[in-house]
Amino acid sequence: MSETAAHVGSGKVRELYALDEKRLMLVASDRISTFDVVLPTEIPEKGRVLTGLSGFWFARTREICANHLLGLREDGRSTECRRLEMLPVECVVRGYLAGSGWKDYLTSGSTSGRALPPGLLESARLPEPIFTPSTKAITGHDENIDAERAATLVGADRYAEVEATALALYGLASAHAAERGVIIADTKFEFGLDNEGRLVLADEVLTPDSSRFWPADEYAPGQPQPSFDKQFVRDYCEALGWDKTPPGPELPDEVVDGTRRRYQEAFERLTGIEFERYAADPEVVLE
Ligand code: PZK
């Protein structure tokens, strides 16, 4: 990292620095969160896996939408990006019914103000992917909002543009992943605007931290699905009987190693690139 970079923000497992007025650096740590709590034990290489996956998707979605990526640093976990004016809406696309989408469906038969067919099971594939915008609530959690509210936040024309763009991005990525045995149940995109008011895809994209990845060969609707990456961690935490309030438990070596392997497997399945090749030269994901 550059000595002069000012820290401008922290996510649960990421840090954001300003390189200058026009450029930011996004650094993905090896921290992991589960049940919304960051654990005291890190997963080696997790930050590089997520940064590499994001870079891979940025390179492959350029025709759909411009993005903020300027380059990947040698460390494989840091991304230099264009500084944008971020839109105040989280652009969630759901192809399957899980998480808050499933919860909303159970209580109201709809999610983000969108009626869904009756009788759907938990984790069901939706008749077609849906755009369910959300916004950061004061609690720090995302709150699903309906199209009207989202359109008020960004303007009707911009709303139509982000909806169409997010659905196109999900369509490309979910088809690619399906061919490689991974279901992308849902994912969250964040967009910003450049100086000319053009829509630009930002943040991390289509990573296990911004998406639900499920192993396709274990897919069985009617129950929650195992997570491609975090299931060992969740199972371990559930077996401990931890109450899911901070501090989280330390993870034993077997859980760390198994989880590290799952992250690397997700990377290799989705990119078709050996993780060791990425580690040696991060720019291989951009080719
Ligand atoms: C931006 N975040 C989220 C917060 C993190 C990440 N290209 C951009 N231009 C301006 N702002 C952002 C981005 C991006 N990406 C992203 N907040 C602002 C965030 C805290 C830590 F790592």
mmCIF file of C-alpha atoms and ligand atoms in Angstrom:
data_model
loop_
_atom_site.group_PDB
_atom_site.id
_atom_site.type_symbol
_atom_site.label_atom_id
_atom_site.label_comp_id
_atom_site.label_asym_id
_atom_site.label_seq_id
_atom_site.Cartn_x
_atom_site.Cartn_y
_atom_site.Cartn_z
ATOM 1 C CA MET A 1 0.000 0.000 0.000
ATOM 2 C CA SER A 2 1.099 3.562 -0.675
ATOM 3 C CA GLU A 3 2.382 5.376 2.450
ATOM 4 C CA THR A 4 0.211 8.410 1.815
ATOM 5 C CA ALA A 5 -3.123 6.700 1.153
ATOM 6 C CA ALA A 6 -5.779 8.020 3.531
ATOM 7 C CA HIS A 7 -8.211 5.558 5.017
ATOM 8 C CA VAL A 8 -11.701 6.618 3.927
ATOM 9 C CA GLY A 9 -13.911 3.732 4.940
ATOM 10 C CA SER A 10 -14.246 0.310 6.487
ATOM 11 C CA GLY A 11 -16.557 -2.528 5.656
ATOM 12 C CA LYS A 12 -16.871 -5.585 7.879
ATOM 13 C CA VAL A 13 -14.075 -7.334 6.018
ATOM 14 C CA ARG A 14 -12.701 -4.644 3.651
ATOM 15 C CA GLU A 15 -10.965 -1.300 3.763
ATOM 16 C CA LEU A 16 -11.134 1.651 1.437
ATOM 17 C CA TYR A 17 -8.287 4.169 0.908
ATOM 18 C CA ALA A 18 -7.998 7.324 -1.165
ATOM 19 C CA LEU A 19 -4.969 7.298 -3.504
ATOM 20 C CA ASP A 20 -5.757 10.794 -4.838
ATOM 21 C CA GLU A 21 -8.839 12.850 -5.800
ATOM 22 C CA LYS A 22 -9.714 10.495 -8.628
ATOM 23 C CA ARG A 23 -8.656 7.087 -7.397
ATOM 24 C CA LEU A 24 -9.484 4.750 -4.513
ATOM 25 C CA MET A 25 -7.961 1.498 -3.366
ATOM 26 C CA LEU A 26 -10.223 -1.275 -2.128
ATOM 27 C CA VAL A 27 -8.449 -3.885 0.009
ATOM 28 C CA ALA A 28 -10.101 -7.222 0.762
ATOM 29 C CA SER A 29 -8.901 -8.719 4.049
ATOM 30 C CA ASP A 30 -8.935 -12.395 5.023
ATOM 31 C CA ARG A 31 -11.563 -11.703 7.664
ATOM 32 C CA ILE A 32 -14.789 -13.683 7.496
ATOM 33 C CA SER A 33 -18.191 -12.901 8.911
ATOM 34 C CA THR A 34 -20.982 -15.291 9.672
ATOM 35 C CA PHE A 35 -24.444 -14.549 11.056
ATOM 36 C CA ASP A 36 -23.349 -10.888 10.637
ATOM 37 C CA VAL A 37 -20.438 -11.184 13.081
ATOM 38 C CA VAL A 38 -16.759 -10.937 12.056
ATOM 39 C CA LEU A 39 -14.890 -13.907 13.534
ATOM 40 C CA PRO A 40 -11.520 -13.616 15.294
ATOM 41 C CA THR A 41 -9.943 -16.222 12.976
ATOM 42 C CA GLU A 42 -8.973 -15.335 9.382
ATOM 43 C CA ILE A 43 -9.270 -17.540 6.280
ATOM 44 C CA PRO A 44 -5.914 -17.334 4.454
ATOM 45 C CA GLU A 45 -6.273 -16.200 0.806
ATOM 46 C CA LYS A 46 -9.935 -15.244 1.179
ATOM 47 C CA GLY A 47 -9.221 -11.606 0.281
ATOM 48 C CA ARG A 48 -7.281 -12.618 -2.815
ATOM 49 C CA VAL A 49 -10.016 -15.036 -3.910
ATOM 50 C CA LEU A 50 -12.658 -12.304 -3.678
ATOM 51 C CA THR A 51 -10.506 -9.680 -5.396
ATOM 52 C CA GLY A 52 -9.637 -12.112 -8.195
ATOM 53 C CA LEU A 53 -13.265 -13.085 -8.731
ATOM 54 C CA SER A 54 -14.337 -9.447 -8.848
ATOM 55 C CA GLY A 55 -11.636 -8.683 -11.397
ATOM 56 C CA PHE A 56 -12.692 -11.684 -13.480
ATOM 57 C CA TRP A 57 -16.303 -10.501 -13.597
ATOM 58 C CA PHE A 58 -15.371 -6.868 -14.276
ATOM 59 C CA ALA A 59 -13.388 -8.007 -17.309
ATOM 60 C CA ARG A 60 -16.244 -10.176 -18.576
ATOM 61 C CA THR A 61 -19.097 -7.733 -18.094
ATOM 62 C CA ARG A 62 -17.570 -4.686 -19.794
ATOM 63 C CA GLU A 63 -19.950 -4.911 -22.720
ATOM 64 C CA ILE A 64 -22.928 -4.744 -20.392
ATOM 65 C CA CYS A 65 -21.656 -1.896 -18.230
ATOM 66 C CA ALA A 66 -18.550 0.240 -17.651
ATOM 67 C CA ASN A 67 -16.862 -0.450 -14.297
ATOM 68 C CA HIS A 68 -14.602 1.264 -11.786
ATOM 69 C CA LEU A 69 -11.641 -1.113 -12.073
ATOM 70 C CA LEU A 70 -8.337 0.547 -12.955
ATOM 71 C CA GLY A 71 -6.061 -2.316 -11.992
ATOM 72 C CA LEU A 72 -5.230 -5.154 -9.637
ATOM 73 C CA ARG A 73 -2.196 -4.774 -7.427
ATOM 74 C CA GLU A 74 0.548 -7.395 -7.206
ATOM 75 C CA ASP A 75 -0.657 -8.527 -3.775
ATOM 76 C CA GLY A 76 -3.840 -9.858 -5.411
ATOM 77 C CA ARG A 77 -6.056 -8.416 -2.689
ATOM 78 C CA SER A 78 -6.021 -4.707 -3.611
ATOM 79 C CA THR A 79 -7.962 -3.054 -6.393
ATOM 80 C CA GLU A 80 -7.337 0.439 -7.706
ATOM 81 C CA CYS A 81 -10.558 2.031 -8.856
ATOM 82 C CA ARG A 82 -12.109 5.221 -10.138
ATOM 83 C CA ARG A 83 -13.702 7.405 -7.525
ATOM 84 C CA LEU A 84 -17.406 7.759 -8.279
ATOM 85 C CA GLU A 85 -20.504 9.327 -6.887
ATOM 86 C CA MET A 86 -22.205 6.235 -5.492
ATOM 87 C CA LEU A 87 -25.949 5.703 -5.911
ATOM 88 C CA PRO A 88 -27.831 5.324 -2.588
ATOM 89 C CA VAL A 89 -29.461 2.060 -3.699
ATOM 90 C CA GLU A 90 -28.176 -1.502 -3.414
ATOM 91 C CA CYS A 91 -29.071 -3.364 -6.577
ATOM 92 C CA VAL A 92 -30.051 -6.884 -5.579
ATOM 93 C CA VAL A 93 -31.024 -9.497 -8.151
ATOM 94 C CA ARG A 94 -32.618 -12.745 -7.024
ATOM 95 C CA GLY A 95 -32.947 -15.854 -9.137
ATOM 96 C CA TYR A 96 -33.921 -18.023 -6.154
ATOM 97 C CA LEU A 97 -35.932 -17.464 -2.999
ATOM 98 C CA ALA A 98 -33.559 -17.176 -0.034
ATOM 99 C CA GLY A 99 -32.655 -14.869 2.822
ATOM 100 C CA SER A 100 -34.770 -11.737 3.183
ATOM 101 C CA GLY A 101 -36.559 -12.525 -0.107
ATOM 102 C CA TRP A 102 -37.859 -15.775 1.388
ATOM 103 C CA LYS A 103 -38.739 -14.069 4.695
ATOM 104 C CA ASP A 104 -40.698 -11.331 2.888
ATOM 105 C CA TYR A 105 -42.444 -13.947 0.735
ATOM 106 C CA LEU A 106 -43.538 -15.955 3.799
ATOM 107 C CA THR A 107 -45.089 -12.939 5.499
ATOM 108 C CA SER A 108 -46.544 -11.114 2.469
ATOM 109 C CA GLY A 109 -46.348 -13.303 -0.658
ATOM 110 C CA SER A 110 -44.140 -10.647 -2.184
ATOM 111 C CA THR A 111 -40.669 -9.158 -1.905
ATOM 112 C CA SER A 112 -39.728 -5.505 -2.493
ATOM 113 C CA GLY A 113 -43.374 -4.878 -3.363
ATOM 114 C CA ARG A 114 -43.342 -7.506 -6.091
ATOM 115 C CA ALA A 115 -46.019 -10.203 -6.035
ATOM 116 C CA LEU A 116 -44.668 -13.731 -6.524
ATOM 117 C CA PRO A 117 -46.578 -16.878 -7.494
ATOM 118 C CA PRO A 118 -48.156 -18.721 -4.534
ATOM 119 C CA GLY A 119 -46.814 -22.031 -3.231
ATOM 120 C CA LEU A 120 -43.096 -21.434 -3.745
ATOM 121 C CA LEU A 121 -40.725 -23.435 -1.530
ATOM 122 C CA GLU A 122 -37.755 -22.019 0.332
ATOM 123 C CA SER A 123 -34.787 -21.795 -2.105
ATOM 124 C CA ALA A 124 -37.114 -22.249 -5.114
ATOM 125 C CA ARG A 125 -35.934 -21.012 -8.462
ATOM 126 C CA LEU A 126 -38.039 -17.992 -9.407
ATOM 127 C CA PRO A 127 -39.983 -18.006 -12.704
ATOM 128 C CA GLU A 128 -37.563 -15.263 -13.763
ATOM 129 C CA PRO A 129 -34.879 -13.278 -11.934
ATOM 130 C CA ILE A 130 -36.219 -10.239 -10.114
ATOM 131 C CA PHE A 131 -34.667 -6.917 -9.180
ATOM 132 C CA THR A 132 -35.221 -6.165 -5.480
ATOM 133 C CA PRO A 133 -33.506 -2.899 -4.562
ATOM 134 C CA SER A 134 -32.554 -2.202 -0.982
ATOM 135 C CA THR A 135 -31.097 0.628 0.969
ATOM 136 C CA LYS A 136 -28.820 0.900 3.983
ATOM 137 C CA ALA A 137 -31.035 1.243 7.041
ATOM 138 C CA ILE A 138 -29.811 3.156 10.107
ATOM 139 C CA THR A 139 -29.155 -0.212 11.795
ATOM 140 C CA GLY A 140 -26.494 -0.894 9.148
ATOM 141 C CA HIS A 141 -28.624 -3.691 7.735
ATOM 142 C CA ASP A 142 -30.085 -3.507 4.262
ATOM 143 C CA GLU A 143 -33.777 -2.892 4.006
ATOM 144 C CA ASN A 144 -35.750 -4.008 0.954
ATOM 145 C CA ILE A 145 -37.573 -1.127 -0.708
ATOM 146 C CA ASP A 146 -40.121 -1.096 -3.502
ATOM 147 C CA ALA A 147 -39.472 0.199 -7.014
ATOM 148 C CA GLU A 148 -41.291 3.451 -6.355
ATOM 149 C CA ARG A 149 -39.132 4.316 -3.344
ATOM 150 C CA ALA A 150 -35.933 3.338 -5.208
ATOM 151 C CA ALA A 151 -36.985 5.464 -8.192
ATOM 152 C CA THR A 152 -37.492 8.400 -5.828
ATOM 153 C CA LEU A 153 -33.940 7.946 -4.531
ATOM 154 C CA VAL A 154 -32.176 7.869 -7.920
ATOM 155 C CA GLY A 155 -34.728 9.178 -10.444
ATOM 156 C CA ALA A 156 -37.083 7.177 -12.653
ATOM 157 C CA ASP A 157 -34.796 6.998 -15.704
ATOM 158 C CA ARG A 158 -31.758 5.987 -13.668
ATOM 159 C CA TYR A 159 -33.867 3.402 -11.850
ATOM 160 C CA ALA A 160 -34.897 1.817 -15.150
ATOM 161 C CA GLU A 161 -31.245 1.814 -16.249
ATOM 162 C CA VAL A 162 -29.890 0.141 -13.076
ATOM 163 C CA GLU A 163 -32.659 -2.444 -13.091
ATOM 164 C CA ALA A 164 -32.006 -3.439 -16.707
ATOM 165 C CA THR A 165 -28.221 -3.422 -16.148
ATOM 166 C CA ALA A 166 -28.354 -5.459 -12.944
ATOM 167 C CA LEU A 167 -30.632 -8.063 -14.568
ATOM 168 C CA ALA A 168 -28.322 -8.313 -17.586
ATOM 169 C CA LEU A 169 -25.272 -8.755 -15.334
ATOM 170 C CA TYR A 170 -27.005 -11.460 -13.310
ATOM 171 C CA GLY A 171 -28.158 -13.205 -16.487
ATOM 172 C CA LEU A 172 -24.627 -13.396 -17.875
ATOM 173 C CA ALA A 173 -23.027 -14.468 -14.596
ATOM 174 C CA SER A 174 -25.663 -17.006 -13.552
ATOM 175 C CA ALA A 175 -25.509 -18.724 -16.954
ATOM 176 C CA HIS A 176 -21.705 -18.865 -16.764
ATOM 177 C CA ALA A 177 -21.798 -20.212 -13.193
ATOM 178 C CA ALA A 178 -24.489 -22.803 -13.996
ATOM 179 C CA GLU A 179 -22.216 -24.325 -16.647
ATOM 180 C CA ARG A 180 -19.634 -24.763 -13.905
ATOM 181 C CA GLY A 181 -21.901 -26.302 -11.280
ATOM 182 C CA VAL A 182 -22.511 -23.169 -9.209
ATOM 183 C CA ILE A 183 -25.906 -21.603 -8.592
ATOM 184 C CA ILE A 184 -25.833 -17.853 -7.996
ATOM 185 C CA ALA A 185 -28.988 -17.622 -5.916
ATOM 186 C CA ASP A 186 -28.797 -13.859 -5.584
ATOM 187 C CA THR A 187 -26.287 -11.050 -5.748
ATOM 188 C CA LYS A 188 -25.898 -7.398 -4.880
ATOM 189 C CA PHE A 189 -24.433 -4.799 -7.248
ATOM 190 C CA GLU A 190 -23.436 -1.258 -6.391
ATOM 191 C CA PHE A 191 -23.246 1.425 -9.019
ATOM 192 C CA GLY A 192 -21.848 4.927 -9.158
ATOM 193 C CA LEU A 193 -21.789 7.779 -11.637
ATOM 194 C CA ASP A 194 -18.708 9.211 -13.319
ATOM 195 C CA ASN A 195 -18.151 12.935 -14.005
ATOM 196 C CA GLU A 196 -20.215 12.675 -17.180
ATOM 197 C CA GLY A 197 -23.140 11.069 -15.367
ATOM 198 C CA ARG A 198 -22.509 7.644 -16.880
ATOM 199 C CA LEU A 199 -23.510 4.564 -14.908
ATOM 200 C CA VAL A 200 -20.464 2.623 -13.647
ATOM 201 C CA LEU A 201 -20.408 -0.746 -11.884
ATOM 202 C CA ALA A 202 -18.407 -0.481 -8.651
ATOM 203 C CA ASP A 203 -17.504 -2.215 -5.398
ATOM 204 C CA GLU A 204 -16.949 -5.989 -5.474
ATOM 205 C CA VAL A 205 -18.981 -7.980 -7.967
ATOM 206 C CA LEU A 206 -20.307 -11.526 -7.922
ATOM 207 C CA THR A 207 -18.140 -12.673 -5.031
ATOM 208 C CA PRO A 208 -19.226 -15.058 -2.279
ATOM 209 C CA ASP A 209 -19.511 -12.043 0.081
ATOM 210 C CA SER A 210 -21.878 -10.143 -2.220
ATOM 211 C CA SER A 211 -23.797 -13.205 -3.439
ATOM 212 C CA ARG A 212 -25.208 -16.555 -2.369
ATOM 213 C CA PHE A 213 -23.302 -19.306 -4.165
ATOM 214 C CA TRP A 214 -24.761 -22.805 -3.890
ATOM 215 C CA PRO A 215 -23.238 -26.066 -5.152
ATOM 216 C CA ALA A 216 -25.627 -27.097 -7.972
ATOM 217 C CA ASP A 217 -25.238 -30.825 -7.307
ATOM 218 C CA GLU A 218 -26.650 -30.412 -3.781
ATOM 219 C CA TYR A 219 -29.578 -28.195 -4.754
ATOM 220 C CA ALA A 220 -32.798 -29.317 -3.052
ATOM 221 C CA PRO A 221 -35.609 -26.772 -2.666
ATOM 222 C CA GLY A 222 -37.812 -26.803 0.444
ATOM 223 C CA GLN A 223 -35.003 -25.991 2.884
ATOM 224 C CA PRO A 224 -32.047 -23.617 3.259
ATOM 225 C CA GLN A 225 -29.178 -24.556 0.903
ATOM 226 C CA PRO A 226 -25.590 -25.205 1.969
ATOM 227 C CA SER A 227 -23.361 -22.239 1.189
ATOM 228 C CA PHE A 228 -20.587 -23.000 -1.301
ATOM 229 C CA ASP A 229 -18.015 -21.166 0.800
ATOM 230 C CA LYS A 230 -19.187 -20.686 4.399
ATOM 231 C CA GLN A 231 -21.009 -23.909 5.230
ATOM 232 C CA PHE A 232 -18.213 -25.434 7.345
ATOM 233 C CA VAL A 233 -18.059 -22.228 9.374
ATOM 234 C CA ARG A 234 -21.828 -22.128 9.851
ATOM 235 C CA ASP A 235 -22.023 -25.807 10.781
ATOM 236 C CA TYR A 236 -19.197 -25.395 13.283
ATOM 237 C CA CYS A 237 -20.836 -22.313 14.853
ATOM 238 C CA GLU A 238 -24.240 -24.030 15.041
ATOM 239 C CA ALA A 239 -22.732 -27.130 16.659
ATOM 240 C CA LEU A 240 -21.026 -24.944 19.283
ATOM 241 C CA GLY A 241 -24.368 -23.471 20.290
ATOM 242 C CA TRP A 242 -22.929 -19.937 19.991
ATOM 243 C CA ASP A 243 -25.712 -17.340 20.450
ATOM 244 C CA LYS A 244 -24.573 -15.346 17.362
ATOM 245 C CA THR A 245 -23.746 -12.210 19.296
ATOM 246 C CA PRO A 246 -20.162 -10.838 19.338
ATOM 247 C CA PRO A 247 -17.556 -11.964 19.983
ATOM 248 C CA GLY A 248 -17.669 -14.881 17.563
ATOM 249 C CA PRO A 249 -15.781 -18.115 18.222
ATOM 250 C CA GLU A 250 -12.239 -18.921 17.082
ATOM 251 C CA LEU A 251 -12.251 -21.482 14.280
ATOM 252 C CA PRO A 252 -10.242 -24.712 14.540
ATOM 253 C CA ASP A 253 -7.627 -25.487 11.853
ATOM 254 C CA GLU A 254 -9.823 -28.090 10.094
ATOM 255 C CA VAL A 255 -12.608 -25.545 9.631
ATOM 256 C CA VAL A 256 -10.136 -22.892 8.421
ATOM 257 C CA ASP A 257 -8.493 -25.307 5.953
ATOM 258 C CA GLY A 258 -11.794 -26.662 4.637
ATOM 259 C CA THR A 259 -13.169 -23.149 4.180
ATOM 260 C CA ARG A 260 -10.005 -21.932 2.463
ATOM 261 C CA ARG A 261 -10.281 -24.843 0.044
ATOM 262 C CA ARG A 262 -13.931 -24.024 -0.676
ATOM 263 C CA TYR A 263 -13.109 -20.399 -1.496
ATOM 264 C CA GLN A 264 -10.319 -21.480 -3.813
ATOM 265 C CA GLU A 265 -12.603 -24.060 -5.414
ATOM 266 C CA ALA A 266 -15.245 -21.385 -6.057
ATOM 267 C CA PHE A 267 -12.552 -19.237 -7.684
ATOM 268 C CA GLU A 268 -11.265 -22.072 -9.867
ATOM 269 C CA ARG A 269 -14.688 -23.339 -10.916
ATOM 270 C CA LEU A 270 -15.963 -19.901 -11.856
ATOM 271 C CA THR A 271 -12.836 -18.533 -13.519
ATOM 272 C CA GLY A 272 -11.375 -21.763 -14.927
ATOM 273 C CA ILE A 273 -8.017 -20.413 -13.689
ATOM 274 C CA GLU A 274 -5.830 -22.155 -11.118
ATOM 275 C CA PHE A 275 -5.696 -20.073 -7.968
ATOM 276 C CA GLU A 276 -1.881 -20.420 -7.875
ATOM 277 C CA ARG A 277 -1.684 -18.748 -11.291
ATOM 278 C CA TYR A 278 -3.696 -15.837 -9.970
ATOM 279 C CA ALA A 279 -1.492 -15.586 -6.882
ATOM 280 C CA ALA A 280 1.610 -15.411 -9.108
ATOM 281 C CA ASP A 281 0.117 -12.833 -11.494
ATOM 282 C CA PRO A 282 -3.270 -11.315 -10.567
ATOM 283 C CA GLU A 283 -3.819 -9.809 -14.014
ATOM 284 C CA VAL A 284 -4.467 -13.291 -15.489
ATOM 285 C CA VAL A 285 -8.122 -12.874 -14.527
ATOM 286 C CA LEU A 286 -8.429 -9.828 -16.779
ATOM 287 C CA GLU A 287 -7.330 -11.562 -20.004
HETATM 288 C C1 PZK B 1 -17.355 3.363 -2.247
HETATM 289 N N1 PZK B 1 -17.958 1.920 -0.713
HETATM 290 C C2 PZK B 1 -18.263 0.685 0.004
HETATM 291 C C3 PZK B 1 -17.162 0.943 2.215
HETATM 292 C C4 PZK B 1 -15.116 -0.708 1.589
HETATM 293 C C5 PZK B 1 -16.129 -0.440 0.660
HETATM 294 N N2 PZK B 1 -15.544 3.514 -6.877
HETATM 295 C C6 PZK B 1 -16.021 4.101 -5.744
HETATM 296 N N3 PZK B 1 -16.089 5.434 -5.671
HETATM 297 C C7 PZK B 1 -16.537 6.029 -4.578
HETATM 298 N N4 PZK B 1 -16.929 5.366 -3.508
HETATM 299 C C8 PZK B 1 -16.897 4.025 -3.468
HETATM 300 C C9 PZK B 1 -16.429 3.330 -4.614
HETATM 301 C C10 PZK B 1 -16.369 1.906 -4.680
HETATM 302 N N5 PZK B 1 -16.320 0.778 -4.714
HETATM 303 C C11 PZK B 1 -17.539 2.036 -1.958
HETATM 304 N N6 PZK B 1 -18.077 3.102 -0.160
HETATM 305 C C12 PZK B 1 -17.710 4.020 -1.105
HETATM 306 C C13 PZK B 1 -17.166 0.383 0.979
HETATM 307 C C14 PZK B 1 -16.167 0.665 3.124
HETATM 308 C C15 PZK B 1 -15.136 -0.200 2.806
HETATM 309 F F1 PZK B 1 -14.112 -1.491 1.274
#
